[in-house]
Short mmCIF file of C-alpha atoms in Angstrom, two decimals:
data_model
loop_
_atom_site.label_atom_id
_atom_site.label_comp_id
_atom_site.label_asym_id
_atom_site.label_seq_id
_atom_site.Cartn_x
_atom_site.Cartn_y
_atom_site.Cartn_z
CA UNK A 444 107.24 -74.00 114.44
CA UNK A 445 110.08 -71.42 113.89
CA UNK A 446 109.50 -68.29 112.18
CA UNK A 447 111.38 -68.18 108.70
CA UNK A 448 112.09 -64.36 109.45
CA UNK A 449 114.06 -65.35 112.82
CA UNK A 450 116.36 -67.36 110.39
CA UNK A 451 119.70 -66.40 109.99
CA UNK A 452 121.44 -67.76 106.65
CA UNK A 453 124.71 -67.70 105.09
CA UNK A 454 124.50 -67.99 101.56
CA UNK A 455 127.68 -69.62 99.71
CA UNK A 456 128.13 -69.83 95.72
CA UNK A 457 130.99 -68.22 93.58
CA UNK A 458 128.52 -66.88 91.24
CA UNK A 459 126.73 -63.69 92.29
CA UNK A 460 123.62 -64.35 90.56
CA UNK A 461 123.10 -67.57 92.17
CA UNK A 462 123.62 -65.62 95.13
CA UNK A 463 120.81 -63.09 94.49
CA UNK A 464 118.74 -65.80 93.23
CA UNK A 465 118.94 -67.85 96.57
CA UNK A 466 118.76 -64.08 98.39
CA UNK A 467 115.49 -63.25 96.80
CA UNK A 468 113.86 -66.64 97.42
CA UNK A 469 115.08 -66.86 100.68
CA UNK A 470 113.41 -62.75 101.00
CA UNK A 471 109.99 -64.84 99.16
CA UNK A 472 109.61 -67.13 102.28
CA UNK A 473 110.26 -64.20 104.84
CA UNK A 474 113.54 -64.94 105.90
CA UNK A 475 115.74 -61.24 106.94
CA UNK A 476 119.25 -61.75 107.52
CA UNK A 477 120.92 -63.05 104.86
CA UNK A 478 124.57 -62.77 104.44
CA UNK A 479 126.60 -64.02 101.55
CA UNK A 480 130.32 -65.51 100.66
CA UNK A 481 131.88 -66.38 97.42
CA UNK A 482 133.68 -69.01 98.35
CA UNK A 483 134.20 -71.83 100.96
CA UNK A 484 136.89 -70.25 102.56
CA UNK A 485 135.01 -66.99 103.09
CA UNK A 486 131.88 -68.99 104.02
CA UNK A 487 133.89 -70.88 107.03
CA UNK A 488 135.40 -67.47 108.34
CA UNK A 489 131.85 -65.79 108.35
CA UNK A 490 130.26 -68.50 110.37
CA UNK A 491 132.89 -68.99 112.49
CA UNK A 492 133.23 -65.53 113.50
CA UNK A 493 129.51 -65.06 113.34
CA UNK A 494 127.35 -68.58 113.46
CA UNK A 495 123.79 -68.78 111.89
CA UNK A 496 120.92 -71.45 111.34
CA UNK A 497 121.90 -72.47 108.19
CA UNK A 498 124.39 -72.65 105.82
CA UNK A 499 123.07 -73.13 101.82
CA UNK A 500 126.35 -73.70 100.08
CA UNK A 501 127.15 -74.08 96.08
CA UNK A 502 129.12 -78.00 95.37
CA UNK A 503 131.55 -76.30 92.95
CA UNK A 504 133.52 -72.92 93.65
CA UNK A 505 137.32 -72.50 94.62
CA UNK A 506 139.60 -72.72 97.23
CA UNK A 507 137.41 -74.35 99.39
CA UNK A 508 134.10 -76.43 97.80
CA UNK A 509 130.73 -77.25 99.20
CA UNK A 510 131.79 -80.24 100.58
CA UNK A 511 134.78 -79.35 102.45
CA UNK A 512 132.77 -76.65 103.73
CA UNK A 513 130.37 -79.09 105.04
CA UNK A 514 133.33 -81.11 106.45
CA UNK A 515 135.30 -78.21 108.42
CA UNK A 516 131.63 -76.98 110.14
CA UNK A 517 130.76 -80.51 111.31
CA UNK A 518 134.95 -80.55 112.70
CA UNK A 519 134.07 -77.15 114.75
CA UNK A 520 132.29 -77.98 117.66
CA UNK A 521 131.11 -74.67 118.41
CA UNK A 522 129.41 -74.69 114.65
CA UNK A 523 129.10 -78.35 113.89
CA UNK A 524 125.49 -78.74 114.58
CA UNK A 525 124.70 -75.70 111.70
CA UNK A 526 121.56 -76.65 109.72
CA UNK A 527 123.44 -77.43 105.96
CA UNK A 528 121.98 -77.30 102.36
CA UNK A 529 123.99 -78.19 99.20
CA UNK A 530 123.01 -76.26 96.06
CA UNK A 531 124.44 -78.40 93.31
CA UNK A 532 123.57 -78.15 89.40
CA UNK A 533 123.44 -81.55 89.14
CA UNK A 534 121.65 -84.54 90.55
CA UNK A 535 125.08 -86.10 91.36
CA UNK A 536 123.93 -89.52 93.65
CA UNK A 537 127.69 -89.86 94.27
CA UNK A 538 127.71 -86.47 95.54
CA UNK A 539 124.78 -86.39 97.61
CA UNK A 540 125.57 -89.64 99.55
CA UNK A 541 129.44 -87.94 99.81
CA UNK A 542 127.62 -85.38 101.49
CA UNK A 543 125.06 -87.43 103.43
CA UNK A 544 128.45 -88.93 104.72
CA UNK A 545 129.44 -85.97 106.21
CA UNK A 546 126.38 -84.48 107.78
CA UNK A 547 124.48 -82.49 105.02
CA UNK A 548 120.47 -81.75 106.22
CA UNK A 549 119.21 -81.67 102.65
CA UNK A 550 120.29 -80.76 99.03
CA UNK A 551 118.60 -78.54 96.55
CA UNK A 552 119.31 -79.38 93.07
CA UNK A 553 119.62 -76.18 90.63
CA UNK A 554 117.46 -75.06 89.08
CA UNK A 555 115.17 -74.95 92.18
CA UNK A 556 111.86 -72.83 92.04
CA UNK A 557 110.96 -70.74 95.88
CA UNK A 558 108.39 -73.74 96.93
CA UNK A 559 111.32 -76.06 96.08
CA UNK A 560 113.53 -74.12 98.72
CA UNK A 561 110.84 -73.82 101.09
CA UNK A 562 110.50 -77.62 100.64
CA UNK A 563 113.86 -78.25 101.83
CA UNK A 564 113.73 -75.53 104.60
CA UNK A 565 110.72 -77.48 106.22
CA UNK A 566 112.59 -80.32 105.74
CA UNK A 567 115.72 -79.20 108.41
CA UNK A 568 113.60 -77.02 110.45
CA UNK A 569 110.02 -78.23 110.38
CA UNK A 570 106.85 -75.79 109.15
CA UNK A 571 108.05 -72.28 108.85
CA UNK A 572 105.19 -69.66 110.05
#
């Protein structure tokens, strides 16, 4: 069982509040490092430099979108086996089996509620302690 507070996350979304949002729940279940982007492009350049557990990343921002994201981390071998979450705002099917396509470990459909998150956490990693 890992420990949600030895999780390391990289939260992606253009918005800040969804950011904060996703932060705070995220804080909820115990998990400590948390770093942000606000946009795809950022979000590949963080993890590259510095990989985590798991990337929770927005469908729709700019220059770079949740799904190419997800595309260019399972390209990088050193990164490509990073735990993945989309955030969308919609329960796109088309989207979610675009992303199943390319590797995604769950998706978390907005609004989400912290036992919803935690949900799809245990999903990837298993029970969180």
């Amino acid at each position: 069982m890992p420990s949600a507070a030895a999780l390391n996350v990289l939260v992606v979304d253009d918005q800040l509040t969804m950011r904060s949002l996703v932060r705070n729940s995220l804080q909820q279940l115990g998990v400590r490092e948390i770093r942000e982007a606000a946009d795809g492009e950022i979000a590949l350049r963080e993890v590259v430099t510095k990989p985590v557990h798991l990337v929770i990343s927005d469908f729709n921002m700019p220059n770079l979108d949740g799904l190419g994201l997800l595309r260019a981390i399972r390209a990088h071998p050193p990164i490509q086996t990073t735990a993945f979450i989309m955030l969308t705002g919609r329960a796109d099917r088309e989207l979610v089996q675009r992303a199943v396509q390319f590797g995604v470990n769950n998706y978390l459909v907005k609004p989400f509620t912290v036992a919803q998150l935690k949900e799809k956490l245990e999903g990837v990693f298993g029970p969180l302690t």
